[in-house]
Coordinates of C-alpha atoms and ligand atoms in Angstrom, one line a residue:
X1 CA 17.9 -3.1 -6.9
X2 CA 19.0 0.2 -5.0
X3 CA 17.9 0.1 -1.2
X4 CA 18.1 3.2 0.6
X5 CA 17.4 3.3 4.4
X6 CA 16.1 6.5 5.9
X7 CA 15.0 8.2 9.4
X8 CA 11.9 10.0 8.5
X9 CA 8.3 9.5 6.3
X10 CA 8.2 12.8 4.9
X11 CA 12.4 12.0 3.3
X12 CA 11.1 8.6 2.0
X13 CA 8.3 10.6 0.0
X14 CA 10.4 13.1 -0.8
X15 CA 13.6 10.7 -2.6
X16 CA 10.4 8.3 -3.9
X17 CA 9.0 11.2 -5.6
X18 CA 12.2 12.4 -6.9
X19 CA 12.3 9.2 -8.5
X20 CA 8.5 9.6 -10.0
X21 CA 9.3 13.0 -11.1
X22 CA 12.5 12.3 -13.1
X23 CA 10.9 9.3 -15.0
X24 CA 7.9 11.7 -16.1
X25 CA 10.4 14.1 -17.2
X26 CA 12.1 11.8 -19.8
X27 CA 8.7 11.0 -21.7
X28 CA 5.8 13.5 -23.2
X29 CA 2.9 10.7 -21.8
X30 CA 4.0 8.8 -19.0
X31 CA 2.2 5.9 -17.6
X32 CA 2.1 5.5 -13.9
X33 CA 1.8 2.8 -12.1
X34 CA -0.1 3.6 -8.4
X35 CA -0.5 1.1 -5.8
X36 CA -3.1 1.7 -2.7
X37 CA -2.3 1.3 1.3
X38 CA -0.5 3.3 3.5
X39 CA 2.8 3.1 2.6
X40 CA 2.0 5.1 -0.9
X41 CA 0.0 8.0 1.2
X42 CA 3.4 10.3 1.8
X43 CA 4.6 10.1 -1.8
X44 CA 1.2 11.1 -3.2
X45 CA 0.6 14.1 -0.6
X46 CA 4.3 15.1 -2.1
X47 CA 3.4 14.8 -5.7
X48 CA 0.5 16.9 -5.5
X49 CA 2.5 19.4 -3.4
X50 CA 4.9 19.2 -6.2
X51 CA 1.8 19.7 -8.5
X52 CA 0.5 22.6 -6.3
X53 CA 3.5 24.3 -6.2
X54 CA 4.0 23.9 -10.4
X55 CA 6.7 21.5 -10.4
X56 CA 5.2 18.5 -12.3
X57 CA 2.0 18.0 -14.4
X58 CA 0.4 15.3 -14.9
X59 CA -2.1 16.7 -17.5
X60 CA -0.3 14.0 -20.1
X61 CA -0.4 11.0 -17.8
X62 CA -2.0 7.8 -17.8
X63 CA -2.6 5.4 -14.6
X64 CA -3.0 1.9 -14.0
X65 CA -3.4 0.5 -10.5
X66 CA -2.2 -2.8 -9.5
X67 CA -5.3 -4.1 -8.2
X68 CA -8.7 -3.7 -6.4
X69 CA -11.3 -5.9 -4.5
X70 CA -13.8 -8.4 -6.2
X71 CA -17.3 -7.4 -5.2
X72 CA -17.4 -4.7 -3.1
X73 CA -20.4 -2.2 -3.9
X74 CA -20.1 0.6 -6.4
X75 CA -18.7 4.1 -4.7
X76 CA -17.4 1.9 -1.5
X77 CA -15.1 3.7 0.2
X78 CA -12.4 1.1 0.4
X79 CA -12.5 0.3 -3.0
X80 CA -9.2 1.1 -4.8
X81 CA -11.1 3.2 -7.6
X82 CA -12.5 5.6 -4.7
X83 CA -8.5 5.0 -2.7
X84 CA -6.6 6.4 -5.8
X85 CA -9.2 9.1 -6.4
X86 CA -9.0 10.6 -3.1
X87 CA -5.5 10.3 -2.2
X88 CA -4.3 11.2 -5.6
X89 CA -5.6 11.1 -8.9
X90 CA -9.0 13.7 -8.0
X91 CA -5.9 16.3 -6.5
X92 CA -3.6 16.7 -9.7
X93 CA -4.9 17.7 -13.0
X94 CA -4.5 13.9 -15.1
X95 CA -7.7 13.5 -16.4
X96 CA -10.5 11.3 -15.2
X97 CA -10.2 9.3 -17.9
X98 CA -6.7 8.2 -18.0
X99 CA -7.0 6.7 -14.5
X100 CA -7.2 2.9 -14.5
X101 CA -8.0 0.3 -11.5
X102 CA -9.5 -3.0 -12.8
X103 CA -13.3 -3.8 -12.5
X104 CA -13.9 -5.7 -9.6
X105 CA -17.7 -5.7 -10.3
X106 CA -17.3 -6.9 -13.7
X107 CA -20.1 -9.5 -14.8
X108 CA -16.8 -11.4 -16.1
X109 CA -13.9 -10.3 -13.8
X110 CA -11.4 -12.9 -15.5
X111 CA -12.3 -11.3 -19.3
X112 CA -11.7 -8.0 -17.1
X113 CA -8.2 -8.9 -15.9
X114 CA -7.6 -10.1 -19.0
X115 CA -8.7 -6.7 -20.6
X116 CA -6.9 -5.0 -18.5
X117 CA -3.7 -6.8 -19.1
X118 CA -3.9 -5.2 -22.7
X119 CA -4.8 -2.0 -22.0
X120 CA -1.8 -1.8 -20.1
X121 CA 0.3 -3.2 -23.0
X122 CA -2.3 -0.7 -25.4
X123 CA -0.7 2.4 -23.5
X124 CA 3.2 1.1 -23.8
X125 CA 3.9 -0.3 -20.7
X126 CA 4.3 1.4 -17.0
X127 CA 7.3 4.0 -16.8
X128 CA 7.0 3.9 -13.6
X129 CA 5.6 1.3 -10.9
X130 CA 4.9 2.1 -7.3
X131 CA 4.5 -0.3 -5.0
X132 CA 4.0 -1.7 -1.4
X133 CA 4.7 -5.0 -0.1
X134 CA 2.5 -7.0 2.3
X135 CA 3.5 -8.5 5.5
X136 CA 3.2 -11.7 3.8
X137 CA 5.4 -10.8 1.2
X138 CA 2.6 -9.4 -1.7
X139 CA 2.9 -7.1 -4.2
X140 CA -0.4 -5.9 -5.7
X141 CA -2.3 -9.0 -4.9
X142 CA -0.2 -11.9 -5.0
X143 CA -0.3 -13.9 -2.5
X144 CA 2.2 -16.5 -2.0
X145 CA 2.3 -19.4 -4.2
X146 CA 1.3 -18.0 -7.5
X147 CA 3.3 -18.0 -10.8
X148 CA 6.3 -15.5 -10.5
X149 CA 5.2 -15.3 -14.2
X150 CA 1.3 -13.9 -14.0
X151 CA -0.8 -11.8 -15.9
X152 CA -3.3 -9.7 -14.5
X153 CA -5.5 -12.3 -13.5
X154 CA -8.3 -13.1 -10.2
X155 CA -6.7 -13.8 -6.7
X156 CA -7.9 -14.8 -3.7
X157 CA -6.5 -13.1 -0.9
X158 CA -4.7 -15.2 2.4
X159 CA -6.3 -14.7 5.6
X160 CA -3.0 -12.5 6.7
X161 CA -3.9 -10.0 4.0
X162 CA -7.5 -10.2 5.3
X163 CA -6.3 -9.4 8.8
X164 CA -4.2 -6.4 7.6
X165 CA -6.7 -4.9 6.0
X166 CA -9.5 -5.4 7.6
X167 CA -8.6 -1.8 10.0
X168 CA -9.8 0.1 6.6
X169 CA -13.2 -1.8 7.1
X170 CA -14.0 -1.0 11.1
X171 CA -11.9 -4.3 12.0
X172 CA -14.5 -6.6 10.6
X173 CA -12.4 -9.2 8.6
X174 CA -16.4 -10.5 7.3
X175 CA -16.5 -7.3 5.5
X176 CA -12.9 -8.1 4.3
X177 CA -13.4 -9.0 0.5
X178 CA -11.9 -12.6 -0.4
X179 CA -10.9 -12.2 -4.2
X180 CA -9.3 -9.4 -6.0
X181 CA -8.5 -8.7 -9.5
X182 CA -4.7 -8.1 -9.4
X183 CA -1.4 -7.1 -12.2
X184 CA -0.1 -10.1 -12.1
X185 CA 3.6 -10.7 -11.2
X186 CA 4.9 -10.9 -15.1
X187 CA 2.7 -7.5 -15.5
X188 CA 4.6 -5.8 -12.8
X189 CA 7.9 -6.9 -13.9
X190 CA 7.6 -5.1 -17.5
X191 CA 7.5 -1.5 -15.8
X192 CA 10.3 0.2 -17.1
X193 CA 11.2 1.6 -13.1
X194 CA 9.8 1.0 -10.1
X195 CA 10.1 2.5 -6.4
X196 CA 8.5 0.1 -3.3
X197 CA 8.3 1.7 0.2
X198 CA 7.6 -0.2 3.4
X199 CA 7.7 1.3 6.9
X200 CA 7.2 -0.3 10.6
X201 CA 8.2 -3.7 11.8
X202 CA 4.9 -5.4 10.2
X203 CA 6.8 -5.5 7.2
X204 CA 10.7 -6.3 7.9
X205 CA 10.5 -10.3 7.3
X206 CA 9.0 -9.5 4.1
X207 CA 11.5 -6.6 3.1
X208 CA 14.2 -9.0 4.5
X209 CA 13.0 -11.9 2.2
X210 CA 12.6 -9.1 -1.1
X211 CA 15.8 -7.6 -0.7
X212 CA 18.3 -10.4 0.6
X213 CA 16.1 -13.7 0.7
X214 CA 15.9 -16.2 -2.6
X215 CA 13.5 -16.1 -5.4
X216 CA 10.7 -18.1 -4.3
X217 CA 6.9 -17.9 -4.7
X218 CA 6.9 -18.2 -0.6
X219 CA 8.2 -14.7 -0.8
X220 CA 6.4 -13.6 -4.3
X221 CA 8.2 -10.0 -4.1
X222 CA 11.5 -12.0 -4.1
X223 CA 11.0 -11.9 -7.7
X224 CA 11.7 -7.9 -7.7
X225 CA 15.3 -9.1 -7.6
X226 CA 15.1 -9.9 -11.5
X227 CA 13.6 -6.3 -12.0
X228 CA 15.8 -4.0 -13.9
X229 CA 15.1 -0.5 -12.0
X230 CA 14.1 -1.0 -8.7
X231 CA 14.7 1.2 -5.7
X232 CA 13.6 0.4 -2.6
X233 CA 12.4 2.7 0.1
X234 CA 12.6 1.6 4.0
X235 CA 12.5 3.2 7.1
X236 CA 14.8 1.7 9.7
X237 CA 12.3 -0.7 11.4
X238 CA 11.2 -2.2 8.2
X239 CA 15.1 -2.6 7.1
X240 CA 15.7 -3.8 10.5
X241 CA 16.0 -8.0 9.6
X242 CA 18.4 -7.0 7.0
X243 CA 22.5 -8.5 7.1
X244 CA 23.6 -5.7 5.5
X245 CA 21.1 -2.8 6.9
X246 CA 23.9 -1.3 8.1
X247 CA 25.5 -0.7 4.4
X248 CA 22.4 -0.1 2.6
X249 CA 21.9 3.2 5.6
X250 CA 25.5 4.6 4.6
X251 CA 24.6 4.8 1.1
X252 CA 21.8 6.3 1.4
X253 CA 23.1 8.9 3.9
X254 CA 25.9 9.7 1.5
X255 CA 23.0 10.5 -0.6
X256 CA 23.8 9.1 -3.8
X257 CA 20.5 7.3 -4.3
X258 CA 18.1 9.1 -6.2
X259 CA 18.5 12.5 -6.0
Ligands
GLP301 C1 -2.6 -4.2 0.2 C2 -2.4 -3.9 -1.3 C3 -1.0 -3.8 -1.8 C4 -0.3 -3.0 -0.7 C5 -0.2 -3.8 0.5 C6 0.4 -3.1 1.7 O1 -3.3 -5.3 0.4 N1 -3.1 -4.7 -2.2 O2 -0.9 -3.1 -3.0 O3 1.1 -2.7 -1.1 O4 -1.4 -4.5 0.8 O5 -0.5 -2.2 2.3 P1 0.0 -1.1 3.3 O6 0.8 -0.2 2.6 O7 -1.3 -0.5 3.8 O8 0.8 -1.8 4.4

Protein backbone atom coordinates (compact mmCIF):
# COMPACT_ATOMS: atom_id res chain seq x y z
CA UNK A 1 0.00 0.00 0.00
CA UNK A 2 1.36 3.56 -1.20
CA UNK A 3 -0.40 6.44 0.74
CA UNK A 4 0.06 9.78 -0.61
CA UNK A 5 -1.35 12.86 1.24
CA UNK A 6 -2.16 15.89 -0.70
CA UNK A 7 -3.54 19.72 -0.35
CA UNK A 8 -5.99 20.00 -3.19
CA UNK A 9 -9.05 17.76 -5.01
CA UNK A 10 -8.18 18.62 -8.44
CA UNK A 11 -3.99 17.04 -7.52
CA UNK A 12 -5.71 13.86 -5.99
CA UNK A 13 -7.61 13.43 -9.46
CA UNK A 14 -4.90 14.30 -11.29
CA UNK A 15 -2.01 11.52 -9.55
CA UNK A 16 -5.35 9.01 -9.28
CA UNK A 17 -5.67 9.27 -12.90
CA UNK A 18 -2.18 9.02 -13.64
CA UNK A 19 -2.45 5.84 -12.01
CA UNK A 20 -5.69 4.79 -14.33
CA UNK A 21 -3.98 6.00 -17.32
CA UNK A 22 -0.70 4.00 -16.96
CA UNK A 23 -2.52 0.72 -16.20
CA UNK A 24 -4.57 1.11 -19.53
CA UNK A 25 -1.51 1.74 -21.25
CA UNK A 26 0.13 -1.64 -20.48
CA UNK A 27 -2.88 -3.74 -21.87
CA UNK A 28 -4.83 -3.55 -25.55
CA UNK A 29 -8.52 -4.19 -23.44
CA UNK A 30 -8.38 -3.07 -20.07
CA UNK A 31 -11.01 -3.72 -17.54
CA UNK A 32 -11.91 -1.00 -15.16
CA UNK A 33 -13.12 -1.14 -12.16
CA UNK A 34 -15.50 2.16 -11.19
CA UNK A 35 -16.90 2.83 -7.94
CA UNK A 36 -19.94 5.53 -7.37
CA UNK A 37 -20.00 8.53 -4.62
CA UNK A 38 -18.30 11.60 -4.36
CA UNK A 39 -14.96 10.82 -3.76
CA UNK A 40 -14.60 9.21 -7.52
CA UNK A 41 -16.36 12.52 -9.14
CA UNK A 42 -12.73 14.50 -9.67
CA UNK A 43 -10.94 11.56 -11.18
CA UNK A 44 -13.65 10.93 -13.68
CA UNK A 45 -14.13 14.74 -14.75
CA UNK A 46 -10.11 14.25 -15.31
CA UNK A 47 -10.31 11.22 -17.37
CA UNK A 48 -12.68 12.50 -19.70
CA UNK A 49 -10.60 15.75 -19.87
CA UNK A 50 -7.85 13.43 -20.58
CA UNK A 51 -10.25 11.79 -23.14
CA UNK A 52 -11.32 15.29 -24.56
CA UNK A 53 -8.15 16.41 -24.95
CA UNK A 54 -6.91 12.89 -26.84
CA UNK A 55 -4.82 11.53 -24.26
CA UNK A 56 -6.48 8.14 -23.47
CA UNK A 57 -9.28 6.05 -25.11
CA UNK A 58 -11.27 4.00 -23.77
CA UNK A 59 -12.90 2.62 -27.06
CA UNK A 60 -11.23 -0.94 -25.90
CA UNK A 61 -12.35 -0.90 -22.28
CA UNK A 62 -14.64 -2.88 -20.30
CA UNK A 63 -16.30 -1.78 -16.82
CA UNK A 64 -17.56 -3.34 -13.90
CA UNK A 65 -18.94 -1.39 -10.95
CA UNK A 66 -18.67 -2.51 -7.50
CA UNK A 67 -22.13 -2.36 -6.61
CA UNK A 68 -25.64 -0.84 -6.86
CA UNK A 69 -29.02 -0.70 -4.85
CA UNK A 70 -31.64 -3.59 -4.61
CA UNK A 71 -34.92 -2.32 -5.81
CA UNK A 72 -34.83 0.98 -6.80
CA UNK A 73 -37.10 1.71 -9.97
CA UNK A 74 -35.72 1.38 -13.46
CA UNK A 75 -33.97 4.88 -14.82
CA UNK A 76 -33.81 6.20 -10.95
CA UNK A 77 -31.57 8.75 -10.76
CA UNK A 78 -29.53 7.39 -7.82
CA UNK A 79 -29.14 4.15 -9.17
CA UNK A 80 -25.47 3.32 -9.85
CA UNK A 81 -26.26 2.32 -13.59
CA UNK A 82 -27.66 6.01 -14.16
CA UNK A 83 -24.31 7.37 -11.49
CA UNK A 84 -21.60 5.75 -13.74
CA UNK A 85 -23.45 6.88 -16.95
CA UNK A 86 -23.62 10.30 -16.18
CA UNK A 87 -20.44 11.02 -14.45
CA UNK A 88 -18.45 8.87 -16.66
CA UNK A 89 -19.11 6.10 -18.86
CA UNK A 90 -21.98 8.23 -21.34
CA UNK A 91 -18.72 11.14 -21.57
CA UNK A 92 -15.80 8.93 -23.07
CA UNK A 93 -16.22 6.78 -26.06
CA UNK A 94 -16.25 2.82 -24.20
CA UNK A 95 -19.16 1.45 -25.57
CA UNK A 96 -22.49 1.02 -23.93
CA UNK A 97 -22.15 -2.31 -23.86
CA UNK A 98 -19.01 -2.95 -22.07
CA UNK A 99 -20.24 -1.03 -18.98
CA UNK A 100 -21.28 -3.32 -16.13
CA UNK A 101 -23.16 -2.52 -12.64
CA UNK A 102 -25.00 -5.56 -11.29
CA UNK A 103 -28.91 -5.86 -11.59
CA UNK A 104 -30.45 -4.72 -8.59
CA UNK A 105 -33.99 -5.36 -10.12
CA UNK A 106 -33.20 -8.88 -11.03
CA UNK A 107 -36.16 -11.38 -10.39
CA UNK A 108 -33.15 -13.46 -8.72
CA UNK A 109 -30.65 -10.82 -7.48
CA UNK A 110 -28.48 -13.67 -5.67
CA UNK A 111 -28.22 -15.84 -9.30
CA UNK A 112 -27.37 -12.04 -10.52
CA UNK A 113 -24.47 -11.47 -8.08
CA UNK A 114 -23.52 -14.66 -8.69
CA UNK A 115 -23.54 -13.98 -12.56
CA UNK A 116 -21.89 -11.23 -12.20
CA UNK A 117 -19.04 -12.66 -10.24
CA UNK A 118 -18.18 -14.66 -13.52
CA UNK A 119 -18.48 -12.22 -15.90
CA UNK A 120 -15.99 -10.44 -14.15
CA UNK A 121 -13.73 -13.55 -14.07
CA UNK A 122 -15.18 -14.06 -18.14
CA UNK A 123 -13.41 -10.58 -18.96
CA UNK A 124 -9.86 -11.55 -17.03
CA UNK A 125 -10.07 -9.81 -13.96
CA UNK A 126 -10.05 -5.90 -13.08
CA UNK A 127 -6.71 -4.06 -14.17
CA UNK A 128 -7.59 -1.53 -12.33
CA UNK A 129 -10.07 -0.95 -9.18
CA UNK A 130 -11.28 2.39 -7.96
CA UNK A 131 -12.61 2.79 -4.91
CA UNK A 132 -14.09 4.81 -1.95
CA UNK A 133 -14.34 3.92 1.58
CA UNK A 134 -17.38 4.50 3.78
CA UNK A 135 -17.38 6.30 7.02
CA UNK A 136 -17.95 3.00 8.51
CA UNK A 137 -15.17 1.50 6.88
CA UNK A 138 -16.95 -0.06 3.39
CA UNK A 139 -15.70 -0.71 0.28
CA UNK A 140 -18.33 -1.29 -2.43
CA UNK A 141 -20.94 -2.60 -0.12
CA UNK A 142 -19.50 -4.31 2.64
CA UNK A 143 -20.57 -3.50 5.60
CA UNK A 144 -18.80 -4.53 8.65
CA UNK A 145 -18.92 -8.07 9.70
CA UNK A 146 -18.89 -9.93 6.45
CA UNK A 147 -16.40 -12.52 5.14
CA UNK A 148 -13.00 -10.67 4.17
CA UNK A 149 -13.27 -13.54 1.65
CA UNK A 150 -16.80 -12.61 -0.43
CA UNK A 151 -17.94 -13.02 -3.70
CA UNK A 152 -20.17 -10.74 -5.25
CA UNK A 153 -23.03 -11.57 -3.32
CA UNK A 154 -26.52 -9.51 -1.63
CA UNK A 155 -25.85 -6.97 1.34
CA UNK A 156 -27.84 -5.26 3.44
CA UNK A 157 -26.64 -1.93 4.14
CA UNK A 158 -26.05 -0.52 8.09
CA UNK A 159 -28.08 2.35 9.07
CA UNK A 160 -24.66 4.64 8.94
CA UNK A 161 -24.46 3.93 5.29
CA UNK A 162 -28.21 4.72 5.02
CA UNK A 163 -27.59 8.03 6.79
CA UNK A 164 -24.66 8.96 4.42
CA UNK A 165 -26.43 8.49 1.62
CA UNK A 166 -29.52 9.40 2.13
CA UNK A 167 -28.43 13.50 0.98
CA UNK A 168 -28.47 11.86 -2.79
CA UNK A 169 -32.19 11.02 -2.04
CA UNK A 170 -33.65 14.69 -0.64
CA UNK A 171 -32.49 13.49 2.98
CA UNK A 172 -35.22 10.89 3.29
CA UNK A 173 -33.31 7.82 4.78
CA UNK A 174 -37.20 5.88 3.91
CA UNK A 175 -36.21 6.34 0.41
CA UNK A 176 -32.73 4.99 1.34
CA UNK A 177 -32.64 1.40 -0.25
CA UNK A 178 -31.76 -1.41 2.47
CA UNK A 179 -30.04 -4.15 0.31
CA UNK A 180 -27.57 -3.90 -2.50
CA UNK A 181 -25.96 -6.25 -4.76
CA UNK A 182 -22.15 -5.71 -4.07
CA UNK A 183 -18.27 -7.29 -5.47
CA UNK A 184 -17.63 -8.92 -2.74
CA UNK A 185 -14.46 -8.44 -0.71
CA UNK A 186 -12.45 -11.66 -2.35
CA UNK A 187 -13.75 -10.03 -5.83
CA UNK A 188 -12.13 -6.73 -5.09
CA UNK A 189 -8.98 -8.26 -3.88
CA UNK A 190 -8.24 -9.99 -7.39
CA UNK A 191 -7.90 -6.51 -9.29
CA UNK A 192 -4.61 -6.48 -10.53
CA UNK A 193 -4.20 -2.35 -9.06
CA UNK A 194 -6.25 -0.35 -7.31
CA UNK A 195 -6.38 3.46 -6.35
CA UNK A 196 -8.97 4.48 -3.11
CA UNK A 197 -9.53 8.28 -2.49
CA UNK A 198 -11.24 9.67 0.65
CA UNK A 199 -11.55 13.35 1.43
CA UNK A 200 -13.03 15.32 4.67
CA UNK A 201 -13.01 14.30 8.22
CA UNK A 202 -16.24 11.95 7.68
CA UNK A 203 -13.83 9.46 6.65
CA UNK A 204 -10.45 9.73 8.81
CA UNK A 205 -11.37 6.85 11.49
CA UNK A 206 -12.00 4.70 8.56
CA UNK A 207 -8.83 5.72 6.46
CA UNK A 208 -7.04 5.49 9.93
CA UNK A 209 -8.32 1.89 10.50
CA UNK A 210 -7.48 0.88 6.41
CA UNK A 211 -4.12 2.20 6.39
CA UNK A 212 -2.66 1.69 10.02
CA UNK A 213 -5.43 -0.28 12.00
CA UNK A 214 -5.53 -4.46 12.02
CA UNK A 215 -7.27 -6.67 9.66
CA UNK A 216 -10.55 -7.09 11.04
CA UNK A 217 -14.08 -7.40 9.55
CA UNK A 218 -14.92 -4.32 12.10
CA UNK A 219 -12.97 -2.32 9.58
CA UNK A 220 -13.71 -4.51 6.30
CA UNK A 221 -11.31 -2.20 4.11
CA UNK A 222 -8.53 -3.25 6.60
CA UNK A 223 -8.28 -6.17 4.40
CA UNK A 224 -6.82 -3.65 1.45
CA UNK A 225 -3.64 -4.22 3.50
CA UNK A 226 -3.24 -7.81 1.87
CA UNK A 227 -3.78 -6.12 -1.62
CA UNK A 228 -0.85 -6.18 -3.90
CA UNK A 229 -1.09 -2.67 -5.68
CA UNK A 230 -2.86 -0.34 -3.71
CA UNK A 231 -2.36 3.41 -3.53
CA UNK A 232 -4.16 5.43 -1.54
CA UNK A 233 -5.44 8.89 -2.10
CA UNK A 234 -6.14 11.34 0.96
CA UNK A 235 -6.58 14.81 1.51
CA UNK A 236 -5.20 16.10 4.77
CA UNK A 237 -8.38 15.96 6.87
CA UNK A 238 -9.13 12.39 5.93
CA UNK A 239 -5.33 11.47 6.69
CA UNK A 240 -5.62 13.48 9.79
CA UNK A 241 -6.04 10.28 12.59
CA UNK A 242 -3.03 8.82 11.03
CA UNK A 243 0.49 8.14 13.40
CA UNK A 244 2.53 8.55 10.63
CA UNK A 245 0.45 11.29 8.49
CA UNK A 246 3.26 13.31 8.77
CA UNK A 247 5.56 10.69 6.69
CA UNK A 248 3.09 9.58 4.36
CA UNK A 249 2.79 13.88 3.29
CA UNK A 250 6.70 14.01 2.72
CA UNK A 251 6.55 11.30 0.35
CA UNK A 252 4.10 12.39 -1.50
CA UNK A 253 5.39 16.01 -1.69
CA UNK A 254 8.71 14.61 -2.89
CA UNK A 255 6.52 13.32 -5.54
CA UNK A 256 7.62 9.93 -6.05
CA UNK A 257 4.15 8.41 -5.83
CA UNK A 258 2.66 7.83 -9.05
CA UNK A 259 3.73 10.07 -11.38
C1 LIG B 1 -21.19 4.35 -1.05
C2 LIG B 1 -20.70 3.36 -2.12
C3 LIG B 1 -19.23 3.13 -2.01
C4 LIG B 1 -18.57 4.47 -1.78
C5 LIG B 1 -18.89 4.95 -0.40
C6 LIG B 1 -18.41 6.36 -0.12
O1 LIG B 1 -22.18 3.87 -0.25
N1 LIG B 1 -21.35 2.11 -2.16
O2 LIG B 1 -18.74 2.49 -3.18
O3 LIG B 1 -17.17 4.34 -1.87
O4 LIG B 1 -20.23 4.76 -0.10
O5 LIG B 1 -19.19 7.33 -0.74
P1 LIG B 1 -18.72 8.82 -0.90
O6 LIG B 1 -17.56 8.80 -1.84
O7 LIG B 1 -19.89 9.56 -1.48
O8 LIG B 1 -18.34 9.30 0.44
Amino acid sequence: MLVTVLDDASEMAAVAADRVEAVCATTDHPVLGLATGSSPLALYAELVGRHRAGRISFARATSFNLDEYVGLPAGHPQSYIRFIRRNFTDLVDLPAEAVHVPDGNAPDTHAAALAYDHAIRDAGGIDIQVLGIGSDGHVGFNEPGGSLASRTHVGVLTSQTRHDNARFFDGDLDQVPTRCITQGLGTIMESRHAVLLATGEQKARAVRELVEGPVSARWPATVLQFHPDLLVVLDRSAAQLLELADFYAEVSTAGSIAR
